Amino acid sequence: MRSSVLLASAVYGSLSAMTTALSTPECCSALAKDLPKNVFTSDSKAWDTHNKDFWCRCVFLPETSEHVSKAVQILAENDCKFSIKGAGHSAIPGAANIHDGVMIAMAWMNSTDIQDDYIRVGAGAHLGEVYKALDPHNKAAVVGRFSEVGLGMVVGAGISFFSNSEGLAIDNVVNFEVVIASGEVINANATSNPDQLWALKGGNNNFGVVTQYSLATINTAGMLHGGVITYPESSFDEYAYDGATNETTAGILVAYNDAVDELPEIMQPWLKVNYTTNTLGKKTYGELAEELNGRFAGDGFVQEQRVFTVYADAQFYKDVWFKFRQWFQDYRDIPGFQGSHGNMPITPRQVEEGVKKGGNALGLQEGPQDKTLGIIYFGVTFQDPKDADKVLPAHKEFVESMRKLAEDRGVLHPYIMLTFSGYDQPAIASYGEKNVAKLHEVSAMYDPKGVFQRLVPGGQKLPARK
């Protein structure tokens, strides 16, 4: 397979040298000439459905990997800029859409195919579709916890209901079917193109267009005991502690992965704290993912996320929460404003599972192996883009001040989780110089002309090579 990849790349390089870049309308016309039923412009309903945020020139909706292959060949040979949209959940501007370019929207490639120990999923599927396909079979995949999120999180990191027992979502991909820069459709797995497999585990959209994911499945009881508990601020001292645990069946606060009628003893303290609401009960994974999704603000809002990582420290968690609450007050009168802050633990067991399953690009295994990490998340959502100049710089400044506080206290870890990062945060650089250098090597091997660096500008890109 490697020789065929290099040959295809060499052919692509010779073609690129002889072509002239087309204008964006010409790029759309070139696609429509070969695939007329899959290209949509501003006078079509499909264009409006998949182009809500800001305006690409045309939307390309492939139905097969061969369609994607043809599109990548046309776009690469003519230096056409494009974006790749799965579910479009990323809050980074340009990650899924592109101004005055071509959007490859994977929505029509959303099939699921259940095998004995894995499920094949089209790149356009939402996670809710994955859970609902597997629930009747008493199986689940190690993917995110919100039904409307897409499979793009699987090339970023991915925290799931099963993280403690199975590792991150990226560690549970059996195979990526991916279209590389030459237009060739390859499989990346443990035995075929394993370097591409490693790079896609954290490498985002820098290595090709993933058209299908084969995700390892695990057996479940069919139901779990889960839901959402909300607490008043007066209860903070009782629940603000290091909640990470190496118990493999516990997803703290949200889910206990067994079909029990009530939480086990290890999690009962959550119910002894004074709470405001409690939706805990027996339900399927798909039902819980749908319930959690209902907490999103919905489409059409402005959103930004920022994140950093610390070594678990209960006092730091508490201090950050109270500082966030103080900061939040200045923006409560902005229409549609919501502020979010959370701490998502990554335990040593999770990191160990990633190593056992072939490793990934994140670099987490390079640090101390006996310390729990906390992913410190912040998000803001509001209704009117006119308020962006007031909210977004202040949000960035606040998060950076909390990051500096972590650094001053000696608890800061370098990792920046890509799936929750801000557009200007160096997520991939945080993987460490060794892993970044290896990512560049893989990129040069499969994409020698830098198609996915030059022509796909949105999202988190590889940092400049040193």
Short mmCIF file of C-alpha atoms in Angstrom, two decimals:
data_model
loop_
_atom_site.label_atom_id
_atom_site.label_comp_id
_atom_site.label_asym_id
_atom_site.label_seq_id
_atom_site.Cartn_x
_atom_site.Cartn_y
_atom_site.Cartn_z
CA MET A 1 0.00 0.00 0.00
CA ARG A 2 2.84 2.41 0.83
CA SER A 3 4.31 2.17 -2.68
CA SER A 4 0.92 2.95 -4.24
CA VAL A 5 0.51 5.98 -1.98
CA LEU A 6 3.93 7.37 -2.94
CA LEU A 7 3.34 6.75 -6.62
CA ALA A 8 -0.02 8.52 -6.50
CA SER A 9 1.56 11.44 -4.67
CA ALA A 10 4.31 11.73 -7.26
CA VAL A 11 1.75 11.82 -10.07
CA TYR A 12 -0.20 14.50 -8.23
CA GLY A 13 2.93 16.61 -7.81
CA SER A 14 3.65 16.56 -11.55
CA LEU A 15 0.07 17.55 -12.36
CA SER A 16 0.03 20.39 -9.86
CA ALA A 17 3.08 21.98 -11.42
CA MET A 18 1.28 22.27 -14.76
CA THR A 19 -2.06 23.69 -13.58
CA THR A 20 -3.28 27.20 -12.94
CA ALA A 21 -5.53 28.05 -10.00
CA LEU A 22 -9.18 28.46 -10.91
CA SER A 23 -11.44 31.11 -9.46
CA THR A 24 -13.93 29.82 -6.91
CA PRO A 25 -16.91 29.91 -9.32
CA GLU A 26 -14.77 27.96 -11.81
CA CYS A 27 -13.95 25.43 -9.07
CA CYS A 28 -17.67 24.90 -8.45
CA SER A 29 -18.28 24.57 -12.18
CA ALA A 30 -15.50 22.00 -12.51
CA LEU A 31 -17.09 19.92 -9.74
CA ALA A 32 -20.56 20.28 -11.23
CA LYS A 33 -19.32 19.17 -14.63
CA ASP A 34 -18.29 15.77 -13.27
CA LEU A 35 -20.76 15.43 -10.37
CA PRO A 36 -23.78 17.59 -11.25
CA LYS A 37 -26.19 15.95 -8.78
CA ASN A 38 -23.91 16.66 -5.82
CA VAL A 39 -23.08 20.37 -6.23
CA PHE A 40 -25.39 23.05 -4.88
CA THR A 41 -25.23 26.82 -5.12
CA SER A 42 -27.19 29.67 -3.53
CA ASP A 43 -30.41 29.03 -5.40
CA SER A 44 -30.87 25.53 -3.91
CA LYS A 45 -32.45 24.37 -0.65
CA ALA A 46 -29.51 22.08 0.16
CA TRP A 47 -27.13 25.05 -0.01
CA ASP A 48 -29.16 26.91 2.60
CA THR A 49 -29.46 23.85 4.87
CA HIS A 50 -25.71 23.22 5.03
CA ASN A 51 -24.49 26.82 4.81
CA LYS A 52 -26.02 28.65 7.78
CA ASP A 53 -22.99 30.30 9.30
CA PHE A 54 -21.10 32.22 6.66
CA TRP A 55 -21.08 31.88 2.96
CA CYS A 56 -19.18 29.37 0.87
CA ARG A 57 -19.49 29.60 -2.91
CA CYS A 58 -20.98 26.11 -3.31
CA VAL A 59 -21.74 23.00 -1.28
CA PHE A 60 -20.57 19.59 -2.45
CA LEU A 61 -22.57 16.69 -0.95
CA PRO A 62 -20.86 13.38 -1.78
CA GLU A 63 -22.65 10.04 -1.52
CA THR A 64 -19.64 7.73 -1.84
CA SER A 65 -15.91 7.70 -1.17
CA GLU A 66 -15.43 7.75 -4.94
CA HIS A 67 -17.28 11.07 -5.07
CA VAL A 68 -14.93 12.48 -2.45
CA SER A 69 -11.94 11.11 -4.33
CA LYS A 70 -13.01 12.83 -7.54
CA ALA A 71 -13.69 16.08 -5.72
CA VAL A 72 -10.29 16.12 -3.98
CA GLN A 73 -8.55 15.48 -7.29
CA ILE A 74 -10.40 18.37 -8.97
CA LEU A 75 -9.91 20.78 -6.08
CA ALA A 76 -6.23 19.92 -5.57
CA GLU A 77 -5.31 20.04 -9.26
CA ASN A 78 -6.92 23.49 -9.60
CA ASP A 79 -5.76 25.01 -6.27
CA CYS A 80 -9.35 25.44 -5.06
CA LYS A 81 -9.80 26.20 -1.38
CA PHE A 82 -12.28 24.02 0.49
CA SER A 83 -13.56 22.98 3.90
CA ILE A 84 -14.71 19.63 5.28
CA LYS A 85 -17.93 19.52 7.29
CA GLY A 86 -19.12 16.52 9.29
CA ALA A 87 -21.78 17.62 11.74
CA GLY A 88 -20.42 21.17 11.85
CA HIS A 89 -20.12 21.21 15.64
CA SER A 90 -16.72 22.90 15.90
CA ALA A 91 -16.81 26.43 17.31
CA ILE A 92 -13.66 27.46 15.40
CA PRO A 93 -14.56 29.83 12.53
CA GLY A 94 -13.83 28.18 9.20
CA ALA A 95 -13.44 24.68 10.61
CA ALA A 96 -16.52 23.38 8.78
CA ASN A 97 -17.40 26.22 6.41
CA ILE A 98 -15.29 28.48 4.24
CA HIS A 99 -15.89 31.97 2.96
CA ASP A 100 -15.97 32.05 -0.86
CA GLY A 101 -14.70 28.48 -1.19
CA VAL A 102 -16.11 24.97 -1.63
CA MET A 103 -17.65 23.16 1.33
CA ILE A 104 -17.48 19.36 1.25
CA ALA A 105 -20.44 18.48 3.47
CA MET A 106 -20.52 14.82 4.47
CA ALA A 107 -24.19 14.77 5.54
CA TRP A 108 -25.30 12.27 2.90
CA MET A 109 -22.64 9.76 3.99
CA ASN A 110 -24.20 8.85 7.35
CA SER A 111 -24.78 5.09 7.17
CA THR A 112 -24.07 2.66 10.00
CA ASP A 113 -23.07 -0.98 9.60
CA ILE A 114 -22.71 -3.13 12.74
CA GLN A 115 -20.12 -5.92 12.76
CA ASP A 116 -19.21 -8.36 15.56
CA ASP A 117 -16.85 -6.06 17.44
CA TYR A 118 -16.98 -2.75 15.57
CA ILE A 119 -19.34 -0.46 13.71
CA ARG A 120 -18.66 1.24 10.39
CA VAL A 121 -20.02 4.78 10.37
CA GLY A 122 -20.17 7.28 7.55
CA ALA A 123 -18.36 10.55 8.25
CA GLY A 124 -21.58 12.56 8.09
CA ALA A 125 -23.31 10.74 10.96
CA HIS A 126 -24.11 12.32 14.30
CA LEU A 127 -23.20 10.49 17.49
CA GLY A 128 -26.86 10.04 18.35
CA GLU A 129 -27.22 7.88 15.25
CA VAL A 130 -24.31 5.72 16.42
CA TYR A 131 -25.83 5.19 19.87
CA LYS A 132 -29.31 4.47 18.48
CA ALA A 133 -27.94 1.92 16.01
CA LEU A 134 -26.08 0.06 18.78
CA ASP A 135 -28.53 0.36 21.71
CA PRO A 136 -30.84 -2.50 20.55
CA HIS A 137 -27.80 -4.80 20.33
CA ASN A 138 -26.59 -4.03 23.88
CA LYS A 139 -23.48 -2.43 22.43
CA ALA A 140 -21.94 1.04 22.43
CA ALA A 141 -19.04 2.84 20.80
CA VAL A 142 -16.48 5.00 22.59
CA VAL A 143 -17.60 8.36 21.24
CA GLY A 144 -18.77 11.68 22.69
CA ARG A 145 -21.74 12.20 24.97
CA PHE A 146 -23.92 14.63 23.00
CA SER A 147 -26.18 13.37 20.23
CA GLU A 148 -25.70 16.22 17.75
CA VAL A 149 -21.90 16.12 17.81
CA GLY A 150 -20.31 14.53 14.75
CA LEU A 151 -17.45 12.13 14.09
CA GLY A 152 -14.92 14.95 13.71
CA MET A 153 -14.29 14.70 17.43
CA VAL A 154 -12.69 11.30 16.74
CA VAL A 155 -9.73 13.00 15.02
CA GLY A 156 -9.35 15.44 17.92
CA ALA A 157 -9.53 13.49 21.21
CA GLY A 158 -12.98 12.52 22.45
CA ILE A 159 -14.21 12.06 26.02
CA SER A 160 -16.95 9.45 26.34
CA PHE A 161 -19.11 7.61 28.85
CA PHE A 162 -16.43 4.88 28.80
CA SER A 163 -13.21 6.89 28.98
CA ASN A 164 -11.89 5.29 32.16
CA SER A 165 -12.23 1.75 30.90
CA GLU A 166 -11.48 2.27 27.19
CA GLY A 167 -9.43 5.46 26.81
CA LEU A 168 -10.27 8.38 24.55
CA ALA A 169 -12.40 8.09 21.43
CA ILE A 170 -9.35 8.37 19.17
CA ASP A 171 -7.88 5.27 20.84
CA ASN A 172 -10.86 3.15 19.79
CA VAL A 173 -10.78 3.65 16.03
CA VAL A 174 -10.17 0.33 14.27
CA ASN A 175 -9.87 1.85 10.79
CA PHE A 176 -10.11 5.17 9.01
CA GLU A 177 -11.17 5.14 5.38
CA VAL A 178 -9.61 8.36 4.12
CA VAL A 179 -9.13 10.18 0.82
CA ILE A 180 -5.59 11.57 0.69
CA ALA A 181 -4.29 14.51 -1.34
CA SER A 182 -3.79 12.49 -4.55
CA GLY A 183 -7.45 11.44 -4.48
CA GLU A 184 -6.55 7.86 -3.58
CA VAL A 185 -8.88 6.14 -1.08
CA ILE A 186 -6.80 4.31 1.52
CA ASN A 187 -7.44 2.47 4.77
CA ALA A 188 -5.45 3.43 7.84
CA ASN A 189 -5.29 0.77 10.53
CA ALA A 190 -2.80 -1.22 12.59
CA THR A 191 -1.45 -3.13 9.58
CA SER A 192 -2.11 -0.84 6.60
CA ASN A 193 -0.77 2.72 6.68
CA PRO A 194 -0.26 2.65 10.47
CA ASP A 195 1.56 6.00 10.40
CA GLN A 196 -1.53 7.63 8.91
CA LEU A 197 -3.63 5.94 11.60
CA TRP A 198 -1.39 7.43 14.31
CA ALA A 199 -1.50 10.89 12.73
CA LEU A 200 -5.29 10.92 12.43
CA LYS A 201 -5.52 10.21 16.17
CA GLY A 202 -5.31 13.89 17.02
CA GLY A 203 -4.30 15.29 13.63
CA ASN A 204 -7.66 16.85 12.77
CA ASN A 205 -8.26 17.70 9.08
CA ASN A 206 -4.57 17.85 8.15
CA PHE A 207 -4.16 14.47 6.48
CA GLY A 208 -7.15 13.85 4.25
CA VAL A 209 -10.93 13.62 4.12
CA VAL A 210 -12.11 10.79 6.37
CA THR A 211 -15.09 9.17 4.68
CA GLN A 212 -15.77 6.29 7.06
CA TYR A 213 -14.84 5.40 10.63
CA SER A 214 -14.68 1.85 11.96
CA LEU A 215 -15.18 2.18 15.70
CA ALA A 216 -14.57 -0.59 18.23
CA THR A 217 -17.72 -1.53 20.12
CA ILE A 218 -18.10 -2.77 23.68
CA ASN A 219 -20.83 -4.87 25.22
CA THR A 220 -23.19 -3.08 27.59
CA ALA A 221 -26.15 -3.93 29.78
CA GLY A 222 -28.34 -2.14 27.25
CA MET A 223 -29.33 0.49 29.79
CA LEU A 224 -27.42 2.69 32.19
CA HIS A 225 -28.28 4.81 35.20
CA GLY A 226 -27.68 8.39 34.19
CA GLY A 227 -28.91 11.93 33.93
CA VAL A 228 -28.07 15.46 35.02
CA ILE A 229 -27.89 16.79 38.57
CA THR A 230 -27.72 20.55 39.10
CA TYR A 231 -26.58 22.10 42.35
CA PRO A 232 -27.04 25.56 43.85
CA GLU A 233 -23.96 27.61 44.52
CA SER A 234 -24.42 27.07 48.25
CA SER A 235 -23.51 23.39 47.76
CA PHE A 236 -20.23 24.08 46.01
CA ASP A 237 -17.92 23.19 48.90
CA GLU A 238 -19.53 19.76 49.09
CA TYR A 239 -19.07 18.77 45.46
CA ALA A 240 -15.91 20.70 44.46
CA TYR A 241 -13.30 18.02 44.94
CA ASP A 242 -11.21 15.80 42.69
CA GLY A 243 -13.99 13.66 41.25
CA ALA A 244 -11.78 11.62 38.94
CA THR A 245 -11.66 7.94 39.79
CA ASN A 246 -10.15 4.85 38.24
CA GLU A 247 -13.44 2.97 38.67
CA THR A 248 -14.16 1.76 35.14
CA THR A 249 -17.97 1.91 35.41
CA ALA A 250 -18.34 5.44 36.73
CA GLY A 251 -18.79 8.56 34.66
CA ILE A 252 -18.90 11.05 37.51
CA LEU A 253 -22.13 12.98 37.85
CA VAL A 254 -23.59 11.90 34.51
CA ALA A 255 -23.63 8.15 34.11
CA TYR A 256 -23.08 4.80 35.80
CA ASN A 257 -22.56 2.19 33.10
CA ASP A 258 -24.85 -0.52 34.36
CA ALA A 259 -28.61 -1.15 34.29
CA VAL A 260 -29.20 -0.51 37.98
CA ASP A 261 -32.23 1.15 39.59
CA GLU A 262 -30.14 3.53 41.69
CA LEU A 263 -26.58 4.75 41.92
CA PRO A 264 -24.13 2.40 43.65
CA GLU A 265 -22.64 3.31 47.00
CA ILE A 266 -19.52 4.86 45.48
CA MET A 267 -21.66 7.55 43.82
CA GLN A 268 -24.30 8.05 46.50
CA PRO A 269 -22.52 11.12 47.96
CA TRP A 270 -23.65 13.07 44.88
CA LEU A 271 -27.24 12.62 46.02
CA LYS A 272 -26.52 13.60 49.60
CA VAL A 273 -25.46 17.09 48.50
CA ASN A 274 -28.29 19.60 48.31
CA TYR A 275 -29.29 19.73 44.63
CA THR A 276 -31.76 21.73 42.54
CA THR A 277 -32.74 19.21 39.85
CA ASN A 278 -32.07 15.52 39.28
CA THR A 279 -32.91 13.56 36.11
CA LEU A 280 -31.10 10.35 37.09
CA GLY A 281 -32.76 7.13 36.03
CA LYS A 282 -32.58 4.09 33.78
CA LYS A 283 -32.21 4.96 30.11
CA THR A 284 -30.35 3.95 26.97
CA TYR A 285 -27.12 5.62 25.93
CA GLY A 286 -28.94 7.19 23.00
CA GLU A 287 -31.57 8.65 25.33
CA LEU A 288 -28.95 10.11 27.64
CA ALA A 289 -26.99 11.58 24.72
CA GLU A 290 -30.20 13.22 23.50
CA GLU A 291 -30.96 14.58 26.97
CA LEU A 292 -27.49 16.09 27.29
CA ASN A 293 -27.79 17.60 23.83
CA GLY A 294 -30.84 19.55 24.98
CA ARG A 295 -28.54 21.70 27.09
CA PHE A 296 -27.02 23.32 24.00
CA ALA A 297 -28.17 26.80 23.01
CA GLY A 298 -29.11 25.64 19.52
CA ASP A 299 -28.14 26.70 16.00
CA GLY A 300 -27.66 30.29 14.95
CA PHE A 301 -25.82 31.56 18.05
CA VAL A 302 -22.27 32.87 18.30
CA GLN A 303 -20.06 30.46 20.23
CA GLU A 304 -16.47 30.31 21.37
CA GLN A 305 -14.66 27.65 23.39
CA ARG A 306 -11.29 27.81 25.13
CA VAL A 307 -9.43 25.25 27.17
CA PHE A 308 -6.24 24.38 29.00
CA THR A 309 -5.05 21.47 31.14
CA VAL A 310 -3.87 21.20 34.74
CA TYR A 311 -2.73 18.54 37.14
CA ALA A 312 -5.76 17.84 39.31
CA ASP A 313 -5.94 20.33 42.16
CA ALA A 314 -9.14 20.79 44.18
CA GLN A 315 -8.29 24.29 45.41
CA PHE A 316 -7.48 25.47 41.91
CA TYR A 317 -10.82 24.11 40.64
CA LYS A 318 -12.66 25.96 43.37
CA ASP A 319 -10.83 29.24 42.84
CA VAL A 320 -11.36 29.18 39.08
CA TRP A 321 -15.07 28.53 39.52
CA PHE A 322 -15.54 31.55 41.77
CA LYS A 323 -13.47 33.77 39.49
CA PHE A 324 -15.49 32.59 36.50
CA ARG A 325 -18.72 33.36 38.33
CA GLN A 326 -17.51 36.89 39.05
CA TRP A 327 -16.42 37.44 35.44
CA PHE A 328 -19.71 36.05 34.13
CA GLN A 329 -21.81 38.73 35.87
CA ASP A 330 -20.70 41.52 33.51
CA TYR A 331 -22.26 39.81 30.49
CA ARG A 332 -25.54 38.41 31.81
CA ASP A 333 -27.61 41.14 30.17
CA ILE A 334 -26.35 40.34 26.66
CA PRO A 335 -29.19 38.67 24.68
CA GLY A 336 -28.86 34.88 24.68
CA PHE A 337 -25.68 34.91 26.74
CA GLN A 338 -24.63 31.65 28.34
CA GLY A 339 -21.32 31.03 30.06
CA SER A 340 -20.02 27.51 30.58
CA HIS A 341 -17.19 26.17 32.69
CA GLY A 342 -16.28 22.57 33.37
CA ASN A 343 -13.52 20.25 34.44
CA MET A 344 -13.15 16.98 32.55
CA PRO A 345 -10.68 14.51 34.13
CA ILE A 346 -8.19 12.42 32.22
CA THR A 347 -6.97 9.69 34.53
CA PRO A 348 -3.72 7.72 34.25
CA ARG A 349 -5.83 4.74 33.24
CA GLN A 350 -7.18 6.59 30.20
CA VAL A 351 -3.68 7.47 29.05
CA GLU A 352 -2.53 3.89 29.62
CA GLU A 353 -5.39 2.57 27.48
CA GLY A 354 -4.27 4.82 24.64
CA VAL A 355 -0.75 3.42 24.82
CA LYS A 356 -2.05 -0.17 24.87
CA LYS A 357 -4.12 0.50 21.76
CA GLY A 358 -1.23 1.73 19.64
CA GLY A 359 -0.71 5.26 20.86
CA ASN A 360 -1.85 8.61 19.53
CA ALA A 361 -0.39 11.99 18.63
CA LEU A 362 -1.47 13.84 21.79
CA GLY A 363 1.71 13.35 23.80
CA LEU A 364 -0.05 12.71 27.11
CA GLN A 365 2.06 9.63 27.79
CA GLU A 366 5.20 11.79 27.91
CA GLY A 367 4.40 13.32 31.32
CA PRO A 368 4.04 11.81 34.81
CA GLN A 369 2.07 8.59 34.62
CA ASP A 370 0.58 8.71 38.12
CA LYS A 371 -1.25 12.05 37.99
CA THR A 372 -4.83 12.79 37.00
CA LEU A 373 -5.25 15.72 34.63
CA GLY A 374 -8.14 18.15 34.46
CA ILE A 375 -9.28 19.62 31.14
CA ILE A 376 -10.37 23.13 32.17
CA TYR A 377 -13.09 24.20 29.76
CA PHE A 378 -14.72 27.59 29.18
CA GLY A 379 -17.39 28.49 26.64
CA VAL A 380 -19.52 31.49 25.79
CA THR A 381 -22.64 31.62 23.65
CA PHE A 382 -24.71 34.65 22.68
CA GLN A 383 -27.25 35.68 20.10
CA ASP A 384 -26.07 38.79 18.23
CA PRO A 385 -22.71 38.91 16.40
CA LYS A 386 -22.62 42.64 17.18
CA ASP A 387 -21.76 41.69 20.77
CA ALA A 388 -18.67 39.74 19.71
CA ASP A 389 -16.31 42.69 20.14
CA LYS A 390 -17.38 43.00 23.75
CA VAL A 391 -17.51 39.33 24.71
CA LEU A 392 -14.78 37.47 22.80
CA PRO A 393 -11.69 39.53 23.71
CA ALA A 394 -12.81 39.56 27.35
CA HIS A 395 -13.37 35.80 27.26
CA LYS A 396 -9.89 35.23 25.87
CA GLU A 397 -8.33 37.54 28.45
CA PHE A 398 -10.13 35.80 31.31
CA VAL A 399 -9.14 32.29 30.21
CA GLU A 400 -5.54 33.36 29.73
CA SER A 401 -5.54 34.83 33.25
CA MET A 402 -6.73 31.48 34.63
CA ARG A 403 -4.07 29.69 32.63
CA LYS A 404 -1.48 32.05 34.09
CA LEU A 405 -2.85 31.32 37.58
CA ALA A 406 -2.34 27.59 36.95
CA GLU A 407 1.19 28.26 35.76
CA ASP A 408 1.98 30.37 38.82
CA ARG A 409 0.71 27.61 41.11
CA GLY A 410 2.75 24.95 39.37
CA VAL A 411 -0.25 22.90 38.20
CA LEU A 412 -0.31 23.81 34.48
CA HIS A 413 0.09 20.97 31.96
CA PRO A 414 1.01 21.87 28.36
CA TYR A 415 -1.76 19.89 26.63
CA ILE A 416 -4.56 21.79 24.87
CA MET A 417 -7.46 19.53 23.88
CA LEU A 418 -8.13 20.27 20.20
CA THR A 419 -11.85 19.56 20.26
CA PHE A 420 -12.47 22.34 22.82
CA SER A 421 -9.74 24.76 21.76
CA GLY A 422 -10.06 28.36 20.65
CA TYR A 423 -9.10 29.23 17.08
CA ASP A 424 -5.83 30.86 18.18
CA GLN A 425 -4.78 28.31 20.79
CA PRO A 426 -1.80 26.15 19.72
CA ALA A 427 -3.52 22.80 20.20
CA ILE A 428 -1.36 20.66 17.92
CA ALA A 429 1.85 22.37 19.05
CA SER A 430 0.93 21.31 22.59
CA TYR A 431 1.49 17.66 21.59
CA GLY A 432 5.24 18.24 21.94
CA GLU A 433 8.08 18.80 19.48
CA LYS A 434 8.67 15.09 18.85
CA ASN A 435 5.06 14.38 17.93
CA VAL A 436 4.74 17.56 15.84
CA ALA A 437 7.85 16.55 13.89
CA LYS A 438 6.35 13.10 13.27
CA LEU A 439 3.07 14.66 12.12
CA HIS A 440 5.01 16.72 9.58
CA GLU A 441 6.76 13.57 8.36
CA VAL A 442 3.43 11.82 7.82
CA SER A 443 2.02 14.90 6.09
CA ALA A 444 5.00 15.05 3.71
CA MET A 445 4.60 11.36 2.91
CA TYR A 446 0.90 11.45 2.06
CA ASP A 447 0.51 15.10 1.03
CA PRO A 448 3.85 16.36 -0.39
CA LYS A 449 2.27 19.49 -1.92
CA GLY A 450 0.53 20.45 1.32
CA VAL A 451 -3.00 20.29 -0.08
CA PHE A 452 -4.58 19.97 3.37
CA GLN A 453 -2.41 22.78 4.73
CA ARG A 454 -2.76 25.30 1.86
CA LEU A 455 -6.22 24.59 0.50
CA VAL A 456 -8.04 23.62 3.73
CA PRO A 457 -7.23 26.67 5.89
CA GLY A 458 -9.89 26.20 8.58
CA GLY A 459 -9.58 24.41 11.90
CA GLN A 460 -6.43 23.61 13.84
CA LYS A 461 -3.52 23.27 11.41
CA LEU A 462 -0.02 21.86 11.80
CA PRO A 463 2.31 24.46 13.32
CA ALA A 464 5.21 25.74 11.21
CA ARG A 465 7.94 23.17 10.83
CA LYS A 466 11.09 23.91 12.83
#
